[in-house]
Coordinates of C-alpha atoms in Angstrom, one line a residue:
M39 CA 0.0 0.0 0.0
D40 CA 2.8 2.4 0.9
S41 CA 4.4 2.0 -2.5
I42 CA 1.1 2.7 -4.3
V43 CA 0.4 5.8 -2.2
A44 CA 3.9 7.1 -2.9
H45 CA 3.5 6.3 -6.6
I46 CA 0.3 8.4 -6.8
A47 CA 1.7 11.2 -4.6
G48 CA 4.8 11.4 -6.8
H49 CA 2.7 12.2 -9.9
I50 CA 0.6 15.0 -8.3
D51 CA 0.8 18.3 -10.1
P52 CA 2.7 20.6 -7.6
N53 CA 0.7 23.6 -8.8
H54 CA -2.6 21.6 -8.5
T55 CA -3.8 23.0 -11.8
V56 CA -5.3 19.7 -13.0
P57 CA -6.3 16.6 -11.0
L58 CA -4.5 13.3 -11.3
F59 CA -6.6 10.5 -12.8
V60 CA -6.0 7.1 -11.5
A61 CA -7.5 3.9 -12.9
I62 CA -7.9 0.7 -10.8
Q63 CA -8.7 -2.5 -12.6
G64 CA -9.2 -6.0 -11.3
P65 CA -11.7 -8.9 -11.5
Q66 CA -15.0 -8.9 -9.6
G67 CA -14.5 -9.2 -5.8
S68 CA -10.7 -8.7 -6.0
G69 CA -10.8 -5.7 -3.7
K70 CA -10.9 -2.7 -6.1
S71 CA -13.4 -0.8 -3.9
Y72 CA -11.4 -1.6 -0.7
L73 CA -8.2 -0.4 -2.3
S74 CA -9.8 2.7 -3.6
A75 CA -11.2 3.6 -0.2
Q76 CA -7.8 2.9 1.4
L77 CA -6.1 5.1 -1.1
K78 CA -8.6 7.9 -0.6
Q79 CA -8.1 7.7 3.2
R80 CA -4.3 7.7 3.0
L81 CA -4.1 10.5 0.4
S82 CA -6.6 12.7 2.3
Q83 CA -4.5 12.6 5.4
T84 CA -1.2 14.5 6.2
P85 CA 1.3 14.8 4.8
H86 CA -0.6 14.7 1.5
S87 CA -3.9 16.4 2.5
L88 CA -5.4 15.9 -1.0
V89 CA -9.0 16.0 -2.1
V90 CA -9.9 12.6 -3.6
A91 CA -13.0 11.7 -5.6
V92 CA -13.8 7.9 -6.1
F93 CA -16.3 6.4 -8.4
S94 CA -16.8 3.1 -10.1
I95 CA -17.4 2.1 -13.7
D96 CA -20.5 0.3 -12.2
D97 CA -22.0 3.7 -11.4
L98 CA -22.0 4.4 -15.1
Y99 CA -24.3 1.5 -15.9
L100 CA -27.3 2.6 -18.0
P101 CA -30.5 3.1 -16.0
H102 CA -32.7 -0.1 -15.6
D103 CA -35.1 0.8 -18.3
E104 CA -32.3 1.4 -20.8
L105 CA -30.7 -1.9 -19.8
V106 CA -34.0 -3.7 -20.4
H107 CA -34.3 -2.0 -23.8
L108 CA -30.7 -3.0 -24.7
A109 CA -31.4 -6.6 -23.6
T110 CA -34.6 -6.9 -25.7
Q111 CA -33.3 -5.2 -28.9
E112 CA -33.1 -7.1 -32.2
P113 CA -30.9 -8.9 -33.0
P114 CA -30.5 -10.0 -29.4
N115 CA -27.0 -10.1 -27.8
S116 CA -26.7 -12.6 -24.9
L117 CA -23.9 -10.6 -23.4
W118 CA -26.2 -7.6 -23.0
A119 CA -28.9 -9.6 -21.3
G120 CA -28.0 -7.6 -18.2
R121 CA -25.5 -5.1 -16.9
G122 CA -21.8 -5.9 -17.0
Q123 CA -20.2 -6.1 -20.4
P124 CA -18.9 -3.1 -22.4
G125 CA -21.9 -1.6 -24.1
T126 CA -24.0 -1.5 -20.9
H127 CA -22.4 1.7 -19.6
D128 CA -23.2 5.4 -20.3
V129 CA -19.8 6.2 -21.7
K130 CA -20.9 9.7 -22.7
L131 CA -21.8 10.5 -19.1
G132 CA -18.5 9.2 -17.9
I133 CA -16.6 11.4 -20.4
E134 CA -18.7 14.4 -19.3
I135 CA -17.8 13.8 -15.7
M136 CA -14.1 13.4 -16.5
Q137 CA -14.2 16.7 -18.5
K138 CA -15.8 18.5 -15.6
L139 CA -13.3 17.1 -13.1
R140 CA -10.3 18.1 -15.4
S141 CA -11.7 21.6 -15.8
R142 CA -11.7 21.9 -12.0
C143 CA -15.5 22.2 -11.8
K144 CA -16.2 22.9 -8.2
S145 CA -19.6 21.4 -8.0
L146 CA -20.8 18.2 -9.8
E147 CA -22.7 15.0 -9.1
L148 CA -21.3 11.6 -9.5
P149 CA -23.9 8.9 -10.4
C150 CA -24.6 6.0 -8.1
F151 CA -25.9 2.6 -9.3
D152 CA -27.7 0.4 -6.7
K153 CA -27.1 -3.2 -7.7
S154 CA -29.7 -4.5 -5.2
L155 CA -32.7 -3.0 -7.0
F156 CA -35.0 -5.0 -9.4
N157 CA -34.0 -8.3 -7.8
G158 CA -30.3 -7.7 -8.4
E159 CA -30.6 -6.3 -11.9
G160 CA -29.9 -2.8 -10.4
D161 CA -30.8 0.7 -11.3
R162 CA -29.2 4.2 -11.2
L163 CA -30.3 6.2 -8.2
A164 CA -32.1 9.5 -8.7
T165 CA -29.4 11.3 -6.8
G166 CA -25.7 10.6 -6.6
T167 CA -22.6 11.8 -4.7
I168 CA -22.1 15.6 -4.7
I169 CA -18.6 16.9 -5.2
D170 CA -18.5 20.5 -3.9
S171 CA -14.8 21.3 -3.9
F172 CA -11.8 21.2 -6.3
V173 CA -10.5 17.7 -6.7
D174 CA -6.8 16.7 -6.6
V175 CA -7.1 13.0 -7.4
V176 CA -9.8 11.1 -9.3
I177 CA -10.0 7.3 -8.9
L178 CA -12.1 5.3 -11.3
E179 CA -12.3 1.6 -10.5
G180 CA -13.9 -1.2 -12.4
W181 CA -13.6 -4.8 -13.7
C182 CA -13.3 -3.7 -17.4
V183 CA -11.5 -0.4 -16.9
G184 CA -8.7 -0.2 -19.5
F185 CA -10.0 -3.0 -21.7
H186 CA -9.2 -2.4 -25.3
P187 CA -10.9 -3.6 -28.5
I188 CA -9.0 -6.3 -30.4
S189 CA -8.6 -7.0 -34.1
S190 CA -11.1 -9.2 -35.9
Q191 CA -8.2 -11.6 -36.6
E192 CA -7.4 -11.8 -32.8
L193 CA -11.1 -12.2 -31.9
S194 CA -11.3 -15.2 -34.3
A195 CA -8.1 -16.7 -32.9
R196 CA -9.4 -16.5 -29.4
W197 CA -12.8 -17.8 -30.4
N198 CA -11.3 -20.9 -31.9
G199 CA -8.6 -21.2 -29.2
I200 CA -8.5 -20.0 -25.6
W201 CA -12.3 -19.5 -25.5
R202 CA -12.9 -23.2 -26.3
E203 CA -10.4 -24.1 -23.6
E204 CA -12.1 -22.0 -21.0
I205 CA -15.5 -23.4 -21.9
A206 CA -14.2 -26.8 -21.0
R207 CA -12.3 -25.7 -17.9
L208 CA -15.2 -23.8 -16.4
N209 CA -18.0 -26.1 -17.7
L210 CA -19.7 -23.0 -19.2
P211 CA -23.1 -23.2 -20.9
D212 CA -23.6 -22.1 -24.5
L213 CA -23.2 -18.4 -23.6
T214 CA -22.6 -16.4 -26.7
T215 CA -21.9 -16.2 -30.4
K216 CA -19.0 -14.7 -32.3
F217 CA -21.4 -12.0 -33.6
D218 CA -22.3 -11.0 -30.0
L219 CA -18.6 -10.6 -29.2
E220 CA -18.0 -8.6 -32.3
R221 CA -20.6 -6.1 -31.2
V222 CA -19.1 -5.9 -27.7
N223 CA -15.7 -5.3 -29.3
Q224 CA -17.2 -2.5 -31.4
S225 CA -18.7 -0.9 -28.3
L226 CA -15.3 -0.9 -26.6
K227 CA -14.0 1.6 -29.2
D228 CA -16.3 4.2 -27.5
Y229 CA -14.5 3.6 -24.2
M230 CA -11.1 4.7 -25.5
E231 CA -11.8 8.4 -24.9
L232 CA -12.8 7.7 -21.3
W233 CA -9.6 5.7 -20.8
S234 CA -7.5 8.5 -22.3
Y235 CA -7.9 10.6 -19.1
F236 CA -5.9 8.2 -17.0
D237 CA -2.5 9.3 -15.8
I238 CA -1.8 6.2 -13.6
F239 CA -3.1 2.6 -14.0
I240 CA -3.2 0.1 -11.1
Q241 CA -4.1 -3.5 -11.9
I242 CA -5.0 -6.0 -9.2
K243 CA -3.8 -9.3 -10.6
P244 CA -4.7 -12.7 -9.0
V245 CA -1.8 -15.1 -9.2
P246 CA -3.0 -18.3 -10.9
L247 CA -3.1 -21.4 -8.7
Q248 CA -2.9 -25.0 -9.8
S249 CA -5.7 -25.9 -7.4
Y250 CA -8.2 -24.1 -9.7
P251 CA -9.1 -25.4 -13.1
S252 CA -9.0 -21.9 -14.7
Q253 CA -7.4 -18.6 -13.9
Y254 CA -11.0 -17.2 -13.8
S255 CA -12.3 -19.7 -11.3
I256 CA -11.6 -17.5 -8.3
I257 CA -13.9 -14.8 -9.6
Y258 CA -16.9 -17.0 -8.9
K259 CA -15.9 -17.4 -5.2
W260 CA -15.1 -13.7 -4.8
R261 CA -18.3 -12.5 -6.5
L262 CA -20.5 -14.8 -4.4
Q263 CA -18.8 -13.4 -1.2
Q264 CA -19.5 -9.9 -2.5
E265 CA -23.2 -10.6 -3.0
H266 CA -23.6 -12.3 0.4
N267 CA -21.9 -9.3 2.1
M268 CA -24.3 -6.8 0.3
K269 CA -27.4 -8.9 1.2
A270 CA -26.2 -9.1 4.8
I271 CA -26.2 -5.3 5.0
N272 CA -29.3 -4.4 3.0
G273 CA -31.7 -7.0 4.4
G274 CA -31.4 -9.7 1.8
R275 CA -31.9 -7.8 -1.4
G276 CA -29.9 -9.1 -4.3
M277 CA -29.2 -12.2 -6.4
S278 CA -29.5 -15.8 -5.4
D279 CA -26.4 -18.0 -5.5
E280 CA -27.6 -19.5 -8.8
A281 CA -28.1 -16.1 -10.3
V282 CA -24.6 -15.0 -9.2
K283 CA -23.2 -18.0 -11.1
A284 CA -25.1 -17.1 -14.2
F285 CA -24.1 -13.5 -13.8
V286 CA -20.4 -14.3 -13.6
D287 CA -20.7 -16.7 -16.5
R288 CA -21.8 -13.7 -18.7
Y289 CA -18.6 -11.8 -17.7
I290 CA -16.1 -14.5 -18.5
P291 CA -16.1 -13.7 -22.3
G292 CA -15.1 -10.2 -21.4
Y293 CA -12.0 -11.4 -19.5
V294 CA -11.0 -13.9 -22.1
F295 CA -11.4 -11.7 -25.2
F296 CA -10.5 -8.2 -23.9
G297 CA -8.9 -8.5 -20.4
D298 CA -5.3 -8.7 -21.4
I299 CA -3.6 -5.5 -20.1
P300 CA -1.2 -5.3 -21.9
P301 CA -1.2 -5.7 -24.9
F302 CA -3.1 -2.6 -26.2
S303 CA -4.7 -1.6 -29.4
A304 CA -3.3 1.9 -28.9
T305 CA -0.6 3.3 -26.7
P306 CA -2.2 4.3 -23.3
T307 CA -1.6 7.7 -21.7
W308 CA -0.3 6.0 -18.5
L309 CA 2.1 3.6 -20.2
T310 CA 5.1 4.6 -18.0
A311 CA 3.0 4.9 -14.8
G312 CA 1.3 1.5 -14.4
L313 CA 1.6 -0.7 -11.4
R314 CA 0.4 -4.3 -10.9
L315 CA -0.7 -5.4 -7.4
C316 CA -0.4 -9.2 -7.2
I317 CA -2.7 -11.0 -4.8
D318 CA -3.5 -14.6 -3.8
D319 CA -6.9 -16.3 -3.7
E320 CA -7.5 -14.8 -0.2
R321 CA -6.8 -11.3 -1.6
R322 CA -3.5 -11.2 0.4
Q323 CA -1.0 -8.8 -1.2
L324 CA 2.0 -10.6 -2.7
G325 CA 3.8 -7.6 -4.1
V326 CA 3.7 -4.6 -6.4
E327 CA 5.5 -4.5 -9.7
P328 CA 5.7 -2.1 -12.8
M329 CA 3.3 -3.1 -15.6

């Protein structure tokens, strides 16, 4: 943690003319929100005394009615049957927020998405988090933050290669079609402008363990823990265990096809300022290394 705090603090504009934009990426349940909260706490305290704003890519999900519309459009896309994959976020809203933060807008509202509403389908709340002061550091965290579109040749290679292998390893149902993935890949192009604001990129990377059939197996465990924790707090609102399994199933294609960071389809703005935080299956920190 100390090295990450020092890394961020070392990139702060000494004149505070523009905020520093920090991305945090990691699989579901890996501790992105916890790390973001810890960084905000540490950076807000002396000797840094910085104003830090944190929000999640999840808070940029489309409102429930728009998610339903997307899920029922023709031709249907199984990966857009609910929130999650690129294409289910309000990217335009995200860019507007980043623009306002960069321009040192003193008062703005960050959206807030409540995942417990509509039996776990979720919805954007009518009111969000109000930012009423100039911000020094902006942290945007999310499972697909920094994902890049891939070439059609690479998509085909993964469809016929690693995707077939992961279907067998994870015993996945018939989830998607190549055409579905091509549409998600096309949607990712809209996210590149949002990613272009990042000055620093921090990736939480689980170390693969031989005890799991796939490098993605741990995500099911972590995401189920996450749902149980939320339901324990809110009185039981959320998804059943079976629904969580189906929910994570729908995310796996995103990891397999677009989750390699690096490589990149274009040179990222943060290329020399990336850190990888390695963790084990209990989320214990194993070390920090340059990306």
